[in-house]
Amino acid sequence: MSPLVVGITAVAVFVAASIGAVVSITKSRDWRSFYPALLIAAYACVTAAVTAAGRIGFGVEQSLDSRYRTFSLFFYLATVALLFALYCRSVVLGNTKSRSRFIAGCSVVAIAASAAWVLCYLDGLRHLEQLYSRNLTLIRALKWINVIPDNPDALLIYPIAEQFAERSPVIRDHQLLRLPYPTQSVIRTVQQLPPDFDDQTFGRVETCMIDTNHNLYITGWAKLPTRHHHADTIVIGCQDSTGNYKPFSVMKTDIPATKTGHRSKTPLVRFARVFNAANVPAGEITIAAWAVDTQGQKAYPLGGATQIRQD
């Protein structure tokens, strides 16, 4: 079941419960039974509206991010509290027939909600791998923010790239996140153009193309000289027509797994990704790459540089 359908159903139940509470208060003049539920409902609606209004300017994805699911929790809590208050005020004090109808209706709603939750949970499991991959992409953008301050992936962490690049050293220096940041030696290496495009000792860029939507598709492979170390990160860079070279994105590699599920000991890994090329300069450019062993803190040049045109 689509989360949109579940959300619309939940909003409909919430609106119906709120109207029922207002009608009950108007008839009985007793607002105390509904005060806790209405307080939670007001808090959920106001805080969610304020947060969404503040984030919608940065895009719909920002305002609907999973970090704001706490507001959904308070919304559902308010809905249940309103229904319980209606039950206590209108049904318990009513006749047996009214109680039976109310309990039957609540039972149907509870069964439908349970089925919807199970379907949403199964759908969430299918997207768990995508969420994990997205979080790794964000962490990788954070680790390399000093090298690539205009990385489009970093905008999903903080919407203003300049401020995020300025604040990230505080996170690193105070060890708020204990991440394996690249050393200065690796940083200086990947900020230079690979010396020999024909040398494929450590791997190569196989495919590189850009579409009309400014999405860059790149594939290739990397192989390190040490058997037990893998190139877990690929730093992609470009050289413009004036000869200036700069890294503009980082990506992970796909380390092959053995039949037992563990990572293979072979040093050969592959990489492939489609990503936003908004920070790639316009004109004729040369795409090159470095393979980085994060554990060993070493960078290796990849061959097979490709020339493309960014309009």
Short mmCIF file of C-alpha atoms in Angstrom, two decimals:
data_model
loop_
_atom_site.label_atom_id
_atom_site.label_comp_id
_atom_site.label_asym_id
_atom_site.label_seq_id
_atom_site.Cartn_x
_atom_site.Cartn_y
_atom_site.Cartn_z
CA MET A 1 0.00 0.00 0.00
CA SER A 2 1.25 3.47 -0.87
CA PRO A 3 2.34 5.66 2.08
CA LEU A 4 0.36 8.45 0.41
CA VAL A 5 -2.88 6.46 0.77
CA VAL A 6 -2.08 5.67 4.40
CA GLY A 7 -1.34 9.32 5.07
CA ILE A 8 -4.57 10.53 3.46
CA THR A 9 -6.55 7.96 5.47
CA ALA A 10 -4.86 9.04 8.71
CA VAL A 11 -5.60 12.71 8.00
CA ALA A 12 -9.24 11.86 7.27
CA VAL A 13 -9.56 9.98 10.59
CA PHE A 14 -7.86 12.86 12.41
CA VAL A 15 -10.21 15.45 10.88
CA ALA A 16 -13.26 13.30 11.69
CA ALA A 17 -12.10 12.82 15.29
CA SER A 18 -11.41 16.56 15.66
CA ILE A 19 -14.88 17.45 14.35
CA GLY A 20 -16.42 14.89 16.70
CA ALA A 21 -14.53 16.40 19.63
CA VAL A 22 -15.70 19.93 18.75
CA VAL A 23 -19.32 18.76 18.43
CA SER A 24 -19.12 16.93 21.77
CA ILE A 25 -17.62 19.97 23.52
CA THR A 26 -20.31 22.23 22.03
CA LYS A 27 -23.12 19.98 23.25
CA SER A 28 -21.81 19.08 26.71
CA ARG A 29 -19.71 22.16 27.49
CA ASP A 30 -17.12 19.74 28.89
CA TRP A 31 -13.73 20.46 27.33
CA ARG A 32 -11.60 18.81 30.03
CA SER A 33 -12.01 15.32 28.55
CA PHE A 34 -10.52 16.49 25.26
CA TYR A 35 -7.92 18.95 26.55
CA PRO A 36 -4.86 16.57 26.54
CA ALA A 37 -5.69 15.17 23.09
CA LEU A 38 -6.34 18.61 21.59
CA LEU A 39 -3.11 19.94 23.13
CA ILE A 40 -1.08 17.13 21.51
CA ALA A 41 -2.91 17.67 18.21
CA ALA A 42 -2.21 21.41 18.26
CA TYR A 43 1.47 20.80 19.03
CA ALA A 44 1.80 18.25 16.21
CA CYS A 45 0.10 20.46 13.61
CA VAL A 46 1.83 23.73 14.54
CA THR A 47 5.37 22.31 14.79
CA ALA A 48 4.98 20.31 11.57
CA ALA A 49 3.63 23.36 9.72
CA VAL A 50 6.42 25.64 10.98
CA THR A 51 9.14 23.11 10.09
CA ALA A 52 7.68 22.41 6.64
CA ALA A 53 7.35 26.15 5.92
CA GLY A 54 10.99 26.68 6.86
CA ARG A 55 12.26 23.82 4.72
CA ILE A 56 10.03 23.97 1.66
CA GLY A 57 12.22 26.74 0.24
CA PHE A 58 15.10 24.25 -0.01
CA GLY A 59 12.95 21.74 -1.90
CA VAL A 60 10.16 19.29 -1.15
CA GLU A 61 12.67 16.53 -0.37
CA GLN A 62 14.09 18.61 2.49
CA SER A 63 10.68 19.22 4.08
CA LEU A 64 9.68 15.53 3.78
CA ASP A 65 12.98 14.10 5.00
CA SER A 66 12.87 11.09 7.34
CA ARG A 67 14.45 13.14 10.15
CA TYR A 68 11.04 14.83 10.65
CA ARG A 69 9.10 11.65 11.37
CA THR A 70 8.84 12.70 15.02
CA PHE A 71 6.06 15.05 13.96
CA SER A 72 4.22 12.12 12.38
CA LEU A 73 4.51 10.24 15.68
CA PHE A 74 2.83 13.09 17.58
CA PHE A 75 0.17 13.31 14.88
CA TYR A 76 -0.77 9.64 15.23
CA LEU A 77 -0.62 9.93 19.03
CA ALA A 78 -3.05 12.85 18.87
CA THR A 79 -5.39 10.88 16.61
CA VAL A 80 -5.49 7.92 19.00
CA ALA A 81 -5.96 10.25 21.99
CA LEU A 82 -8.88 12.01 20.30
CA LEU A 83 -10.57 8.71 19.48
CA PHE A 84 -10.11 7.50 23.05
CA ALA A 85 -11.50 10.76 24.44
CA LEU A 86 -14.53 10.44 22.16
CA TYR A 87 -15.02 6.89 23.36
CA CYS A 88 -14.84 7.90 27.02
CA ARG A 89 -17.10 10.93 26.61
CA SER A 90 -19.70 9.79 24.10
CA VAL A 91 -19.75 6.00 24.25
CA VAL A 92 -19.02 4.94 27.82
CA LEU A 93 -21.69 7.32 29.06
CA GLY A 94 -24.07 6.22 26.31
CA ASN A 95 -26.18 3.10 25.91
CA THR A 96 -25.00 -0.43 25.12
CA LYS A 97 -25.95 -0.15 21.45
CA SER A 98 -23.78 2.93 20.99
CA ARG A 99 -20.83 1.21 22.65
CA SER A 100 -21.19 -1.83 20.42
CA ARG A 101 -21.25 0.26 17.25
CA PHE A 102 -18.26 2.30 18.36
CA ILE A 103 -16.21 -0.75 19.35
CA ALA A 104 -17.06 -2.46 16.06
CA GLY A 105 -15.98 0.60 14.09
CA CYS A 106 -12.75 0.94 16.06
CA SER A 107 -12.02 -2.75 15.53
CA VAL A 108 -12.37 -2.37 11.77
CA VAL A 109 -10.12 0.70 11.80
CA ALA A 110 -7.54 -1.10 13.97
CA ILE A 111 -7.46 -4.11 11.65
CA ALA A 112 -7.13 -1.88 8.58
CA ALA A 113 -4.40 0.17 10.28
CA SER A 114 -2.50 -2.99 11.24
CA ALA A 115 -2.67 -4.30 7.68
CA ALA A 116 -1.55 -0.93 6.32
CA TRP A 117 1.34 -0.84 8.79
CA VAL A 118 2.51 -4.30 7.76
CA LEU A 119 2.40 -3.33 4.08
CA CYS A 120 4.28 -0.09 4.76
CA TYR A 121 6.83 -2.00 6.84
CA LEU A 122 7.48 -4.47 4.03
CA ASP A 123 7.78 -1.59 1.57
CA GLY A 124 10.22 0.10 3.95
CA LEU A 125 12.38 -3.02 4.07
CA ARG A 126 12.67 -2.93 0.29
CA HIS A 127 13.92 0.65 0.48
CA LEU A 128 16.27 0.00 3.40
CA GLU A 129 19.21 -0.78 1.12
CA GLN A 130 18.63 2.45 -0.81
CA LEU A 131 18.50 4.43 2.43
CA TYR A 132 21.72 2.81 3.64
CA SER A 133 23.45 3.61 0.35
CA ARG A 134 22.21 7.22 0.53
CA ASN A 135 23.53 7.65 4.07
CA LEU A 136 26.93 6.30 3.02
CA THR A 137 26.94 8.82 0.17
CA LEU A 138 26.27 11.66 2.61
CA ILE A 139 28.99 10.49 5.00
CA ARG A 140 31.42 10.24 2.10
CA ALA A 141 30.54 13.79 1.03
CA LEU A 142 31.19 14.97 4.59
CA LYS A 143 34.59 13.26 4.77
CA TRP A 144 35.71 14.91 1.53
CA ILE A 145 34.07 18.32 2.04
CA ASN A 146 37.45 20.07 2.38
CA VAL A 147 38.49 18.67 -1.00
CA ILE A 148 35.13 19.14 -2.75
CA PRO A 149 33.26 21.98 -0.98
CA ASP A 150 30.75 22.30 -3.85
CA ASN A 151 29.82 18.61 -3.92
CA PRO A 152 26.06 18.39 -4.79
CA ASP A 153 25.71 15.44 -2.39
CA ALA A 154 26.64 17.73 0.51
CA LEU A 155 23.55 19.86 -0.16
CA LEU A 156 21.42 17.01 1.21
CA ILE A 157 23.25 17.37 4.53
CA TYR A 158 23.09 21.17 4.72
CA PRO A 159 21.42 23.27 2.00
CA ILE A 160 24.01 26.10 1.98
CA ALA A 161 27.28 24.68 0.67
CA GLU A 162 29.53 27.57 1.74
CA GLN A 163 28.36 27.51 5.36
CA PHE A 164 28.60 23.74 5.53
CA ALA A 165 32.19 23.80 4.25
CA GLU A 166 33.05 26.38 6.93
CA ARG A 167 31.43 24.42 9.77
CA SER A 168 32.67 20.96 8.86
CA PRO A 169 36.16 21.51 10.38
CA VAL A 170 34.45 22.04 13.75
CA ILE A 171 32.84 18.61 13.44
CA ARG A 172 36.21 17.08 12.60
CA ASP A 173 38.32 18.95 15.17
CA HIS A 174 35.94 18.25 18.06
CA GLN A 175 35.46 14.61 16.96
CA LEU A 176 31.68 14.93 16.86
CA LEU A 177 31.86 12.30 14.13
CA ARG A 178 34.77 9.88 14.28
CA LEU A 179 35.26 9.41 10.55
CA PRO A 180 38.40 8.33 8.67
CA TYR A 181 39.06 11.70 7.04
CA PRO A 182 41.63 11.71 4.22
CA THR A 183 45.14 12.78 5.17
CA GLN A 184 46.80 15.89 3.75
CA SER A 185 49.00 13.68 1.59
CA VAL A 186 45.97 12.04 -0.03
CA ILE A 187 44.25 15.43 -0.43
CA ARG A 188 47.25 16.92 -2.23
CA THR A 189 47.46 13.87 -4.50
CA VAL A 190 43.83 13.81 -5.65
CA GLN A 191 43.88 17.55 -6.34
CA GLN A 192 46.31 16.91 -9.19
CA LEU A 193 45.66 15.46 -12.63
CA PRO A 194 46.70 11.78 -12.89
CA PRO A 195 50.14 11.68 -14.54
CA ASP A 196 49.54 9.06 -17.26
CA PHE A 197 46.13 8.33 -18.77
CA ASP A 198 47.46 5.30 -20.66
CA ASP A 199 48.76 3.59 -17.50
CA GLN A 200 46.10 1.12 -16.34
CA THR A 201 48.15 -0.51 -13.59
CA PHE A 202 45.67 0.51 -10.90
CA GLY A 203 42.52 0.54 -13.05
CA ARG A 204 40.76 2.76 -15.54
CA VAL A 205 37.67 4.81 -16.30
CA GLU A 206 35.73 2.76 -18.85
CA THR A 207 32.58 4.77 -19.54
CA CYS A 208 31.89 8.46 -19.10
CA MET A 209 28.98 10.36 -20.62
CA ILE A 210 26.71 13.27 -19.73
CA ASP A 211 23.04 13.63 -20.68
CA THR A 212 20.88 16.67 -21.42
CA ASN A 213 19.82 16.87 -17.75
CA HIS A 214 23.45 17.35 -16.69
CA ASN A 215 23.67 13.90 -15.12
CA LEU A 216 27.06 12.26 -15.44
CA TYR A 217 27.31 8.49 -15.88
CA ILE A 218 30.69 6.95 -15.14
CA THR A 219 31.94 3.37 -14.78
CA GLY A 220 35.30 1.69 -14.37
CA TRP A 221 37.43 -0.59 -12.25
CA ALA A 222 40.35 -0.33 -9.83
CA LYS A 223 42.98 -2.78 -8.65
CA LEU A 224 45.45 -2.00 -5.88
CA PRO A 225 48.92 -3.58 -5.56
CA THR A 226 48.20 -4.91 -2.04
CA ARG A 227 46.07 -8.04 -1.91
CA HIS A 228 44.23 -7.35 1.35
CA HIS A 229 43.41 -3.69 0.69
CA HIS A 230 40.60 -2.42 -1.55
CA ALA A 231 40.04 0.89 -3.26
CA ASP A 232 36.85 1.78 -1.40
CA THR A 233 36.57 5.34 -2.74
CA ILE A 234 36.90 6.83 -6.22
CA VAL A 235 37.59 10.57 -6.46
CA ILE A 236 36.35 11.96 -9.79
CA GLY A 237 37.91 15.14 -11.16
CA CYS A 238 37.93 17.21 -14.33
CA GLN A 239 40.33 19.45 -16.23
CA ASP A 240 38.84 22.41 -18.08
CA SER A 241 40.04 24.04 -21.29
CA THR A 242 42.41 26.34 -19.36
CA GLY A 243 44.23 23.40 -17.79
CA ASN A 244 42.78 23.76 -14.29
CA TYR A 245 42.00 20.46 -12.56
CA LYS A 246 39.66 19.98 -9.63
CA PRO A 247 37.91 17.04 -7.95
CA PHE A 248 34.14 17.37 -8.14
CA SER A 249 32.68 14.15 -6.72
CA VAL A 250 33.42 10.98 -4.76
CA MET A 251 31.82 7.58 -5.10
CA LYS A 252 32.05 4.14 -3.56
CA THR A 253 33.27 0.95 -5.17
CA ASP A 254 31.45 -2.36 -5.33
CA ILE A 255 33.66 -4.81 -3.46
CA PRO A 256 32.74 -8.35 -4.61
CA ALA A 257 31.43 -10.79 -2.03
CA THR A 258 32.36 -14.44 -1.65
CA LYS A 259 29.86 -17.29 -1.48
CA THR A 260 29.92 -17.06 2.33
CA GLY A 261 28.84 -13.42 2.19
CA HIS A 262 32.21 -11.99 3.23
CA ARG A 263 34.17 -9.55 1.12
CA SER A 264 36.37 -11.13 -1.49
CA LYS A 265 40.14 -10.92 -1.01
CA THR A 266 40.73 -10.04 -4.65
CA PRO A 267 41.86 -6.42 -4.95
CA LEU A 268 39.84 -5.83 -8.15
CA VAL A 269 36.74 -3.67 -7.59
CA ARG A 270 34.31 -1.96 -9.92
CA PHE A 271 32.47 1.35 -9.70
CA ALA A 272 29.46 2.84 -11.46
CA ARG A 273 27.26 5.81 -10.67
CA VAL A 274 24.95 8.41 -12.13
CA PHE A 275 25.23 11.72 -10.29
CA ASN A 276 24.53 15.43 -10.59
CA ALA A 277 27.23 17.28 -12.52
CA ALA A 278 26.13 20.77 -11.47
CA ASN A 279 29.63 21.64 -10.20
CA VAL A 280 31.36 20.54 -13.41
CA PRO A 281 32.62 23.51 -15.49
CA ALA A 282 31.12 24.16 -18.91
CA GLY A 283 32.93 23.51 -22.18
CA GLU A 284 35.34 20.79 -23.23
CA ILE A 285 36.56 18.93 -20.14
CA THR A 286 38.66 15.86 -19.39
CA ILE A 287 37.30 13.46 -16.78
CA ALA A 288 39.90 11.60 -14.72
CA ALA A 289 39.87 9.68 -11.44
CA TRP A 290 41.88 8.48 -8.46
CA ALA A 291 41.34 5.27 -6.50
CA VAL A 292 41.71 5.78 -2.74
CA ASP A 293 42.44 3.15 -0.13
CA THR A 294 40.92 4.73 3.00
CA GLN A 295 42.45 2.16 5.34
CA GLY A 296 45.95 2.61 3.98
CA GLN A 297 45.46 6.34 3.24
CA LYS A 298 46.92 6.06 -0.27
CA ALA A 299 45.69 7.30 -3.65
CA TYR A 300 46.39 5.58 -6.98
CA PRO A 301 45.89 7.12 -10.45
CA LEU A 302 43.42 5.52 -12.84
CA GLY A 303 43.91 5.45 -16.59
CA GLY A 304 41.38 5.88 -19.34
CA ALA A 305 40.56 9.57 -18.98
CA THR A 306 37.66 10.69 -21.16
CA GLN A 307 36.94 13.99 -22.88
CA ILE A 308 33.33 15.20 -22.86
CA ARG A 309 31.49 18.47 -23.37
CA GLN A 310 29.45 20.11 -20.62
CA ASP A 311 26.96 22.64 -22.05
#
